[in-house]
Amino acid sequence: MDPRARYPSGVGNGRGGTPNYYGRGPSPQQPHQHHQQQQQQKQTSGAHHHQQYAQRQQQQHRHSHNHQQQQQQHQSHQQQQQQQQWLRRNQIAREAAGAAVTSEPKALAPSTAADGVNSSSQDWKAQLKLPPPDTRYRTEDVTATKGNEFEDYFLKRELLMGIYEKGFERPSPIQEESIPIALTGSDILARAKNGTGKTAAFCIPALEKIDQEKNAIQVVILVPTRELALQTSQVCKELGKHLKIQVMVTTGGTSLKDDIVRLYQPVHLIVGTPGRILDLTKKGVCILKDCSMLIMDEADKLLSPEFQPSIEQLIRYLPASRQILMFSATFPVTVKEFKDKYLPKPYVINLMDELTLKGITQFYAFVEERQKVHCLNTLFSKVLLMNTSIIS
């Protein structure tokens, strides 16, 4: 048997048969049909790709349109929220303004309406309990000012209330010079006449610089006499009556035990004579480690041999950063020596070229002791015509 007989002619690649080069495709007898089929397949594939591209474009367009709609909705929502917040704020502001107008005293309504502005910042002035105007004649010692106001020094409102209720309208010349310098922390050596506002010139900056929340002695005011101590402490209390500042006065001749008991309570400012304050300091009840300001009124008398040793001992209990203010009507040699020792670079204020206040006339009569009464009778009855006089 012929081995090639197992493979029919034209089938497979076996021996004796015709190689089947087209077994996986069309027969070579149909090339034209095969080309048409390929063209149809390409056309079908192109149409399919075009359809897919169109679908993708439609999807992208729909997605972009939806995204724009979402952005517009989000922006619209934000605008609505902002408008609602703005309306709520305006409503709250109107309600607050209405409540403020309702709560204002009726006496202030005409002033507010007349000004046409909100005068709430000036309401505290309208509520002050001012004393009657002082119509007494004033000399140039207190009227020759620079035109400053107490508010120019940016003082606490409570302190300003006490100043105006005390009857002070504008700062006097010595107050204009000393208050702003004292507020900066500089040492001061001031010379001014009695009766020109010296006491307020150092009390106002002292009250301003005190920390009300700090339970410690922060200011010490030294005076030579008990009467002056009482007078100075009273001025401090009146000026600071709207402040939470505790003022204590202590002098010799009063109960030391009572002063010790008082010092166990809060004290911010202490007024007294040098000897008594030194005694309390040595006993450990008058603590001066937080005292940042030492004020010496009538410094020429305080630096006499009677007081100067006590003052120098007292300064040793003060911190090194203390501030010293010295006020005096005269500058004797003792004041200059003390200044050179304890006030290296003081701010010097000298507002006087003579000791006598303007508007005051002085008369000196040198007579024997037994002739004094007769001389006074003669002066008042025949020579002098005056309403007020001081005999010394």
PDB file of C-alpha atoms in Angstrom, residues 36-285:
ATOM      1  CA  GLN A  36     -14.324  42.560   0.161  1.00  0.00           C
ATOM      2  CA  GLN A  37     -14.665  40.914   3.526  1.00  0.00           C
ATOM      3  CA  GLN A  38     -11.627  42.802   4.810  1.00  0.00           C
ATOM      4  CA  GLN A  39     -13.052  46.088   3.560  1.00  0.00           C
ATOM      5  CA  GLN A  40     -16.386  45.345   5.222  1.00  0.00           C
ATOM      6  CA  GLN A  41     -14.620  44.458   8.465  1.00  0.00           C
ATOM      7  CA  LYS A  42     -12.625  47.724   8.352  1.00  0.00           C
ATOM      8  CA  GLN A  43     -15.778  49.693   7.682  1.00  0.00           C
ATOM      9  CA  THR A  44     -17.580  47.904  10.485  1.00  0.00           C
ATOM     10  CA  SER A  45     -14.636  48.462  12.833  1.00  0.00           C
ATOM     11  CA  GLY A  46     -14.416  52.161  11.851  1.00  0.00           C
ATOM     12  CA  ALA A  47     -18.104  52.633  12.419  1.00  0.00           C
ATOM     13  CA  HIS A  48     -17.779  50.920  15.781  1.00  0.00           C
ATOM     14  CA  HIS A  49     -14.852  53.158  16.798  1.00  0.00           C
ATOM     15  CA  HIS A  50     -16.722  56.255  15.683  1.00  0.00           C
ATOM     16  CA  GLN A  51     -19.756  55.182  17.688  1.00  0.00           C
ATOM     17  CA  GLN A  52     -17.591  54.625  20.785  1.00  0.00           C
ATOM     18  CA  TYR A  53     -15.930  58.031  20.303  1.00  0.00           C
ATOM     19  CA  ALA A  54     -19.335  59.702  20.000  1.00  0.00           C
ATOM     20  CA  GLN A  55     -20.533  57.952  23.137  1.00  0.00           C
ATOM     21  CA  ARG A  56     -17.406  59.054  25.037  1.00  0.00           C
ATOM     22  CA  GLN A  57     -17.911  62.637  23.868  1.00  0.00           C
ATOM     23  CA  GLN A  58     -21.523  62.543  25.014  1.00  0.00           C
ATOM     24  CA  GLN A  59     -20.497  61.149  28.400  1.00  0.00           C
ATOM     25  CA  GLN A  60     -17.794  63.801  28.819  1.00  0.00           C
ATOM     26  CA  HIS A  61     -20.241  66.518  27.833  1.00  0.00           C
ATOM     27  CA  ARG A  62     -22.833  65.224  30.298  1.00  0.00           C
ATOM     28  CA  HIS A  63     -20.153  64.997  33.021  1.00  0.00           C
ATOM     29  CA  SER A  64     -18.926  68.535  32.318  1.00  0.00           C
ATOM     30  CA  HIS A  65     -22.481  69.845  32.304  1.00  0.00           C
ATOM     31  CA  ASN A  66     -23.241  68.117  35.597  1.00  0.00           C
ATOM     32  CA  HIS A  67     -19.999  69.507  37.113  1.00  0.00           C
ATOM     33  CA  GLN A  68     -20.911  73.043  36.046  1.00  0.00           C
ATOM     34  CA  GLN A  69     -24.368  72.633  37.521  1.00  0.00           C
ATOM     35  CA  GLN A  70     -22.858  71.416  40.802  1.00  0.00           C
ATOM     36  CA  GLN A  71     -20.456  74.390  40.909  1.00  0.00           C
ATOM     37  CA  GLN A  72     -23.283  76.806  40.225  1.00  0.00           C
ATOM     38  CA  GLN A  73     -25.397  75.200  42.932  1.00  0.00           C
ATOM     39  CA  HIS A  74     -22.459  75.351  45.371  1.00  0.00           C
ATOM     40  CA  GLN A  75     -21.787  79.019  44.604  1.00  0.00           C
ATOM     41  CA  SER A  76     -25.453  79.824  44.926  1.00  0.00           C
ATOM     42  CA  HIS A  77     -25.553  78.018  48.268  1.00  0.00           C
ATOM     43  CA  GLN A  78     -22.505  79.951  49.518  1.00  0.00           C
ATOM     44  CA  GLN A  79     -24.040  83.251  48.456  1.00  0.00           C
ATOM     45  CA  GLN A  80     -27.242  82.386  50.266  1.00  0.00           C
ATOM     46  CA  GLN A  81     -25.285  81.497  53.411  1.00  0.00           C
ATOM     47  CA  GLN A  82     -23.310  84.756  53.259  1.00  0.00           C
ATOM     48  CA  GLN A  83     -26.487  86.754  52.792  1.00  0.00           C
ATOM     49  CA  GLN A  84     -28.111  84.984  55.732  1.00  0.00           C
ATOM     50  CA  GLN A  85     -25.049  85.623  57.922  1.00  0.00           C
ATOM     51  CA  TRP A  86     -24.994  89.288  56.906  1.00  0.00           C
ATOM     52  CA  LEU A  87     -28.695  89.608  57.681  1.00  0.00           C
ATOM     53  CA  ARG A  88     -28.218  87.918  61.062  1.00  0.00           C
ATOM     54  CA  ARG A  89     -25.313  90.239  61.942  1.00  0.00           C
ATOM     55  CA  ASN A  90     -27.309  93.306  60.966  1.00  0.00           C
ATOM     56  CA  GLN A  91     -30.270  92.070  62.949  1.00  0.00           C
ATOM     57  CA  ILE A  92     -28.092  91.465  66.022  1.00  0.00           C
ATOM     58  CA  ALA A  93     -26.490  94.900  65.637  1.00  0.00           C
ATOM     59  CA  ARG A  94     -29.904  96.567  65.347  1.00  0.00           C
ATOM     60  CA  GLU A  95     -31.171  94.712  68.408  1.00  0.00           C
ATOM     61  CA  ALA A  96     -28.057  95.681  70.384  1.00  0.00           C
ATOM     62  CA  ALA A  97     -28.370  99.306  69.307  1.00  0.00           C
ATOM     63  CA  GLY A  98     -32.029  99.294  70.238  1.00  0.00           C
ATOM     64  CA  ALA A  99     -31.242  97.846  73.650  1.00  0.00           C
ATOM     65  CA  ALA A 100     -28.515 100.458  74.212  1.00  0.00           C
ATOM     66  CA  VAL A 101     -30.846 103.289  73.283  1.00  0.00           C
ATOM     67  CA  THR A 102     -33.539 101.875  75.549  1.00  0.00           C
ATOM     68  CA  SER A 103     -31.158 101.548  78.502  1.00  0.00           C
ATOM     69  CA  GLU A 104     -29.731 105.093  78.173  1.00  0.00           C
ATOM     70  CA  PRO A 105     -30.922 107.607  80.745  1.00  0.00           C
ATOM     71  CA  LYS A 106     -33.578 109.933  79.464  1.00  0.00           C
ATOM     72  CA  ALA A 107     -31.471 112.900  80.460  1.00  0.00           C
ATOM     73  CA  LEU A 108     -28.843 111.899  77.905  1.00  0.00           C
ATOM     74  CA  ALA A 109     -31.242 111.477  74.993  1.00  0.00           C
ATOM     75  CA  PRO A 110     -31.342 115.164  73.948  1.00  0.00           C
ATOM     76  CA  SER A 111     -27.548 115.388  73.937  1.00  0.00           C
ATOM     77  CA  THR A 112     -27.241 112.244  71.823  1.00  0.00           C
ATOM     78  CA  ALA A 113     -29.843 113.401  69.365  1.00  0.00           C
ATOM     79  CA  ALA A 114     -28.353 116.876  69.153  1.00  0.00           C
ATOM     80  CA  ASP A 115     -24.875 115.586  68.433  1.00  0.00           C
ATOM     81  CA  GLY A 116     -26.127 113.150  65.827  1.00  0.00           C
ATOM     82  CA  VAL A 117     -23.497 110.596  66.917  1.00  0.00           C
ATOM     83  CA  ASN A 118     -23.231 107.883  69.482  1.00  0.00           C
ATOM     84  CA  SER A 119     -21.899 109.641  72.587  1.00  0.00           C
ATOM     85  CA  SER A 120     -21.619 106.513  74.725  1.00  0.00           C
ATOM     86  CA  SER A 121     -17.921 107.271  75.285  1.00  0.00           C
ATOM     87  CA  GLN A 122     -18.918 110.574  76.893  1.00  0.00           C
ATOM     88  CA  ASP A 123     -21.744 109.226  79.067  1.00  0.00           C
ATOM     89  CA  TRP A 124     -19.491 108.873  82.097  1.00  0.00           C
ATOM     90  CA  LYS A 125     -18.860 112.623  82.086  1.00  0.00           C
ATOM     91  CA  ALA A 126     -22.570 113.352  82.146  1.00  0.00           C
ATOM     92  CA  GLN A 127     -22.977 111.125  85.201  1.00  0.00           C
ATOM     93  CA  LEU A 128     -20.235 112.802  87.264  1.00  0.00           C
ATOM     94  CA  LYS A 129     -21.162 114.449  90.544  1.00  0.00           C
ATOM     95  CA  LEU A 130     -19.304 117.685  89.965  1.00  0.00           C
ATOM     96  CA  PRO A 131     -18.902 120.241  92.761  1.00  0.00           C
ATOM     97  CA  PRO A 132     -20.123 123.820  92.306  1.00  0.00           C
ATOM     98  CA  PRO A 133     -17.869 125.878  90.016  1.00  0.00           C
ATOM     99  CA  ASP A 134     -14.986 127.623  91.748  1.00  0.00           C
ATOM    100  CA  THR A 135     -15.505 131.317  91.065  1.00  0.00           C
ATOM    101  CA  ARG A 136     -12.567 132.534  93.121  1.00  0.00           C
ATOM    102  CA  TYR A 137      -9.970 134.716  91.461  1.00  0.00           C
ATOM    103  CA  ARG A 138      -6.951 132.777  90.229  1.00  0.00           C
ATOM    104  CA  THR A 139      -3.465 134.121  89.741  1.00  0.00           C
ATOM    105  CA  GLU A 140      -0.979 133.244  87.021  1.00  0.00           C
ATOM    106  CA  ASP A 141       0.578 130.630  89.303  1.00  0.00           C
ATOM    107  CA  VAL A 142      -2.302 128.296  88.400  1.00  0.00           C
ATOM    108  CA  THR A 143      -3.694 129.798  85.179  1.00  0.00           C
ATOM    109  CA  ALA A 144      -0.541 130.127  83.036  1.00  0.00           C
ATOM    110  CA  THR A 145      -0.895 126.655  81.527  1.00  0.00           C
ATOM    111  CA  LYS A 146      -0.107 125.175  78.125  1.00  0.00           C
ATOM    112  CA  GLY A 147      -3.737 124.277  77.479  1.00  0.00           C
ATOM    113  CA  ASN A 148      -3.434 120.552  78.190  1.00  0.00           C
ATOM    114  CA  GLU A 149      -6.286 118.389  79.470  1.00  0.00           C
ATOM    115  CA  PHE A 150      -6.148 115.565  81.994  1.00  0.00           C
ATOM    116  CA  GLU A 151      -7.370 113.201  79.292  1.00  0.00           C
ATOM    117  CA  ASP A 152      -4.247 113.965  77.255  1.00  0.00           C
ATOM    118  CA  TYR A 153      -2.247 111.819  79.700  1.00  0.00           C
ATOM    119  CA  PHE A 154      -4.326 108.664  78.950  1.00  0.00           C
ATOM    120  CA  LEU A 155      -5.245 108.148  82.598  1.00  0.00           C
ATOM    121  CA  LYS A 156      -7.659 105.479  83.795  1.00  0.00           C
ATOM    122  CA  ARG A 157     -11.271 106.498  83.435  1.00  0.00           C
ATOM    123  CA  GLU A 158     -11.930 105.849  87.131  1.00  0.00           C
ATOM    124  CA  LEU A 159      -9.074 108.181  88.014  1.00  0.00           C
ATOM    125  CA  LEU A 160     -10.369 110.844  85.630  1.00  0.00           C
ATOM    126  CA  MET A 161     -13.760 110.622  87.301  1.00  0.00           C
ATOM    127  CA  GLY A 162     -12.168 111.267  90.689  1.00  0.00           C
ATOM    128  CA  ILE A 163     -10.144 114.176  89.289  1.00  0.00           C
ATOM    129  CA  TYR A 164     -13.189 115.933  87.839  1.00  0.00           C
ATOM    130  CA  GLU A 165     -15.349 115.244  90.882  1.00  0.00           C
ATOM    131  CA  LYS A 166     -12.582 116.740  93.020  1.00  0.00           C
ATOM    132  CA  GLY A 167     -13.161 119.982  91.135  1.00  0.00           C
ATOM    133  CA  PHE A 168     -10.082 119.957  88.909  1.00  0.00           C
ATOM    134  CA  GLU A 169     -10.905 121.210  85.426  1.00  0.00           C
ATOM    135  CA  ARG A 170      -7.453 121.419  83.818  1.00  0.00           C
ATOM    136  CA  PRO A 171      -3.950 120.650  85.058  1.00  0.00           C
ATOM    137  CA  SER A 172      -2.038 123.497  86.678  1.00  0.00           C
ATOM    138  CA  PRO A 173       1.482 124.391  85.468  1.00  0.00           C
ATOM    139  CA  ILE A 174       3.211 122.121  88.005  1.00  0.00           C
ATOM    140  CA  GLN A 175       0.827 119.289  87.100  1.00  0.00           C
ATOM    141  CA  GLU A 176       1.454 119.780  83.383  1.00  0.00           C
ATOM    142  CA  GLU A 177       5.188 119.481  83.955  1.00  0.00           C
ATOM    143  CA  SER A 178       5.306 116.623  86.465  1.00  0.00           C
ATOM    144  CA  ILE A 179       2.466 114.203  85.580  1.00  0.00           C
ATOM    145  CA  PRO A 180       3.718 113.043  82.133  1.00  0.00           C
ATOM    146  CA  ILE A 181       7.322 112.780  83.351  1.00  0.00           C
ATOM    147  CA  ALA A 182       6.331 110.809  86.450  1.00  0.00           C
ATOM    148  CA  LEU A 183       4.320 108.387  84.319  1.00  0.00           C
ATOM    149  CA  THR A 184       7.476 107.536  82.356  1.00  0.00           C
ATOM    150  CA  GLY A 185       9.243 106.367  85.525  1.00  0.00           C
ATOM    151  CA  SER A 186      11.849 109.143  85.696  1.00  0.00           C
ATOM    152  CA  ASP A 187      13.044 110.719  88.942  1.00  0.00           C
ATOM    153  CA  ILE A 188      11.796 114.266  89.500  1.00  0.00           C
ATOM    154  CA  LEU A 189      13.121 117.214  91.468  1.00  0.00           C
ATOM    155  CA  ALA A 190      10.385 119.857  91.355  1.00  0.00           C
ATOM    156  CA  ARG A 191      10.285 123.310  92.843  1.00  0.00           C
ATOM    157  CA  ALA A 192       6.896 124.979  93.039  1.00  0.00           C
ATOM    158  CA  LYS A 193       5.007 127.274  95.344  1.00  0.00           C
ATOM    159  CA  ASN A 194       2.546 126.034  97.912  1.00  0.00           C
ATOM    160  CA  GLY A 195      -1.038 126.299  96.729  1.00  0.00           C
ATOM    161  CA  THR A 196      -0.326 125.587  93.042  1.00  0.00           C
ATOM    162  CA  GLY A 197      -1.493 121.954  92.969  1.00  0.00           C
ATOM    163  CA  LYS A 198       1.671 120.186  94.106  1.00  0.00           C
ATOM    164  CA  THR A 199      -0.190 117.464  96.001  1.00  0.00           C
ATOM    165  CA  ALA A 200      -2.228 116.395  92.978  1.00  0.00           C
ATOM    166  CA  ALA A 201       0.906 116.648  90.834  1.00  0.00           C
ATOM    167  CA  PHE A 202       2.350 113.563  92.540  1.00  0.00           C
ATOM    168  CA  CYS A 203      -0.855 111.858  93.728  1.00  0.00           C
ATOM    169  CA  ILE A 204      -2.285 111.506  90.206  1.00  0.00           C
ATOM    170  CA  PRO A 205       0.691 109.619  88.684  1.00  0.00           C
ATOM    171  CA  ALA A 206       1.021 107.546  91.859  1.00  0.00           C
ATOM    172  CA  LEU A 207      -2.607 106.386  91.644  1.00  0.00           C
ATOM    173  CA  GLU A 208      -2.264 105.752  87.913  1.00  0.00           C
ATOM    174  CA  LYS A 209       0.773 103.485  88.281  1.00  0.00           C
ATOM    175  CA  ILE A 210      -0.611 101.347  91.119  1.00  0.00           C
ATOM    176  CA  ASP A 211      -1.664  97.822  90.154  1.00  0.00           C
ATOM    177  CA  GLN A 212      -5.000  97.330  91.924  1.00  0.00           C
ATOM    178  CA  GLU A 213      -4.817  93.548  91.627  1.00  0.00           C
ATOM    179  CA  LYS A 214      -1.447  93.373  93.389  1.00  0.00           C
ATOM    180  CA  ASN A 215      -1.771  93.182  97.167  1.00  0.00           C
ATOM    181  CA  ALA A 216       1.403  95.056  98.126  1.00  0.00           C
ATOM    182  CA  ILE A 217       2.611  98.517  99.131  1.00  0.00           C
ATOM    183  CA  GLN A 218       3.579 100.151  95.839  1.00  0.00           C
ATOM    184  CA  VAL A 219       3.822 103.852  96.758  1.00  0.00           C
ATOM    185  CA  VAL A 220       5.175 105.601  99.877  1.00  0.00           C
ATOM    186  CA  ILE A 221       4.547 109.318 100.430  1.00  0.00           C
ATOM    187  CA  LEU A 222       6.704 110.956 103.095  1.00  0.00           C
ATOM    188  CA  VAL A 223       5.623 114.221 104.742  1.00  0.00           C
ATOM    189  CA  PRO A 224       7.089 116.100 107.715  1.00  0.00           C
ATOM    190  CA  THR A 225       3.942 116.601 109.827  1.00  0.00           C
ATOM    191  CA  ARG A 226       0.857 114.702 110.909  1.00  0.00           C
ATOM    192  CA  GLU A 227      -1.473 117.398 109.560  1.00  0.00           C
ATOM    193  CA  LEU A 228       0.086 117.237 106.116  1.00  0.00           C
ATOM    194  CA  ALA A 229      -0.113 113.430 106.177  1.00  0.00           C
ATOM    195  CA  LEU A 230      -3.849 113.544 106.894  1.00  0.00           C
ATOM    196  CA  GLN A 231      -4.373 116.167 104.203  1.00  0.00           C
ATOM    197  CA  THR A 232      -2.381 114.238 101.578  1.00  0.00           C
ATOM    198  CA  SER A 233      -4.079 110.920 102.338  1.00  0.00           C
ATOM    199  CA  GLN A 234      -7.467 112.599 102.030  1.00  0.00           C
ATOM    200  CA  VAL A 235      -6.543 113.949  98.588  1.00  0.00           C
ATOM    201  CA  CYS A 236      -5.434 110.455  97.503  1.00  0.00           C
ATOM    202  CA  LYS A 237      -8.697 108.932  98.716  1.00  0.00           C
ATOM    203  CA  GLU A 238     -10.821 111.543  96.954  1.00  0.00           C
ATOM    204  CA  LEU A 239      -8.937 111.288  93.671  1.00  0.00           C
ATOM    205  CA  GLY A 240      -8.998 107.484  93.760  1.00  0.00           C
ATOM    206  CA  LYS A 241     -12.478 106.930  95.151  1.00  0.00           C
ATOM    207  CA  HIS A 242     -13.543 105.103  91.977  1.00  0.00           C
ATOM    208  CA  LEU A 243     -10.424 102.910  92.104  1.00  0.00           C
ATOM    209  CA  LYS A 244      -9.921  99.819  94.231  1.00  0.00           C
ATOM    210  CA  ILE A 245      -6.860 101.318  95.908  1.00  0.00           C
ATOM    211  CA  GLN A 246      -6.364 101.106  99.662  1.00  0.00           C
ATOM    212  CA  VAL A 247      -4.726 104.175 101.246  1.00  0.00           C
ATOM    213  CA  MET A 248      -3.247 104.140 104.760  1.00  0.00           C
ATOM    214  CA  VAL A 249      -1.970 107.053 106.836  1.00  0.00           C
ATOM    215  CA  THR A 250       0.419 106.612 109.751  1.00  0.00           C
ATOM    216  CA  THR A 251       2.241 109.193 111.868  1.00  0.00           C
ATOM    217  CA  GLY A 252       3.950 109.414 115.189  1.00  0.00           C
ATOM    218  CA  GLY A 253       1.733 109.984 118.190  1.00  0.00           C
ATOM    219  CA  THR A 254      -0.857 107.390 117.133  1.00  0.00           C
ATOM    220  CA  SER A 255      -1.265 103.772 118.194  1.00  0.00           C
ATOM    221  CA  LEU A 256       1.507 101.643 116.723  1.00  0.00           C
ATOM    222  CA  LYS A 257      -0.539  98.508 117.402  1.00  0.00           C
ATOM    223  CA  ASP A 258      -3.425  99.790 115.282  1.00  0.00           C
ATOM    224  CA  ASP A 259      -1.033 100.483 112.403  1.00  0.00           C
ATOM    225  CA  ILE A 260       0.393  96.966 112.632  1.00  0.00           C
ATOM    226  CA  VAL A 261      -3.101  95.452 112.525  1.00  0.00           C
ATOM    227  CA  ARG A 262      -3.994  97.668 109.562  1.00  0.00           C
ATOM    228  CA  LEU A 263      -0.931  96.526 107.604  1.00  0.00           C
ATOM    229  CA  TYR A 264      -2.133  92.927 107.762  1.00  0.00           C
ATOM    230  CA  GLN A 265      -4.948  94.076 105.475  1.00  0.00           C
ATOM    231  CA  PRO A 266      -4.442  95.146 101.841  1.00  0.00           C
ATOM    232  CA  VAL A 267      -2.554  98.455 101.487  1.00  0.00           C
ATOM    233  CA  HIS A 268      -1.422  99.902  98.149  1.00  0.00           C
ATOM    234  CA  LEU A 269      -0.371 103.422  99.160  1.00  0.00           C
ATOM    235  CA  ILE A 270       0.923 104.573 102.531  1.00  0.00           C
ATOM    236  CA  VAL A 271       1.280 108.186 103.680  1.00  0.00           C
ATOM    237  CA  GLY A 272       3.195 109.067 106.812  1.00  0.00           C
ATOM    238  CA  THR A 273       6.152 110.569 108.569  1.00  0.00           C
ATOM    239  CA  PRO A 274       9.587 108.989 108.047  1.00  0.00           C
ATOM    240  CA  GLY A 275      10.106 107.826 111.642  1.00  0.00           C
ATOM    241  CA  ARG A 276       6.824 105.911 111.925  1.00  0.00           C
ATOM    242  CA  ILE A 277       7.133 104.212 108.527  1.00  0.00           C
ATOM    243  CA  LEU A 278      10.725 103.213 109.339  1.00  0.00           C
ATOM    244  CA  ASP A 279       9.597 101.662 112.643  1.00  0.00           C
ATOM    245  CA  LEU A 280       6.926  99.599 110.876  1.00  0.00           C
ATOM    246  CA  THR A 281       9.433  98.543 108.233  1.00  0.00           C
ATOM    247  CA  LYS A 282      11.989  97.385 110.788  1.00  0.00           C
ATOM    248  CA  LYS A 283       9.304  95.331 112.551  1.00  0.00           C
ATOM    249  CA  GLY A 284       8.686  93.476 109.295  1.00  0.00           C
ATOM    250  CA  VAL A 285       5.041  94.497 108.901  1.00  0.00           C
TER     251      VAL A 285
END
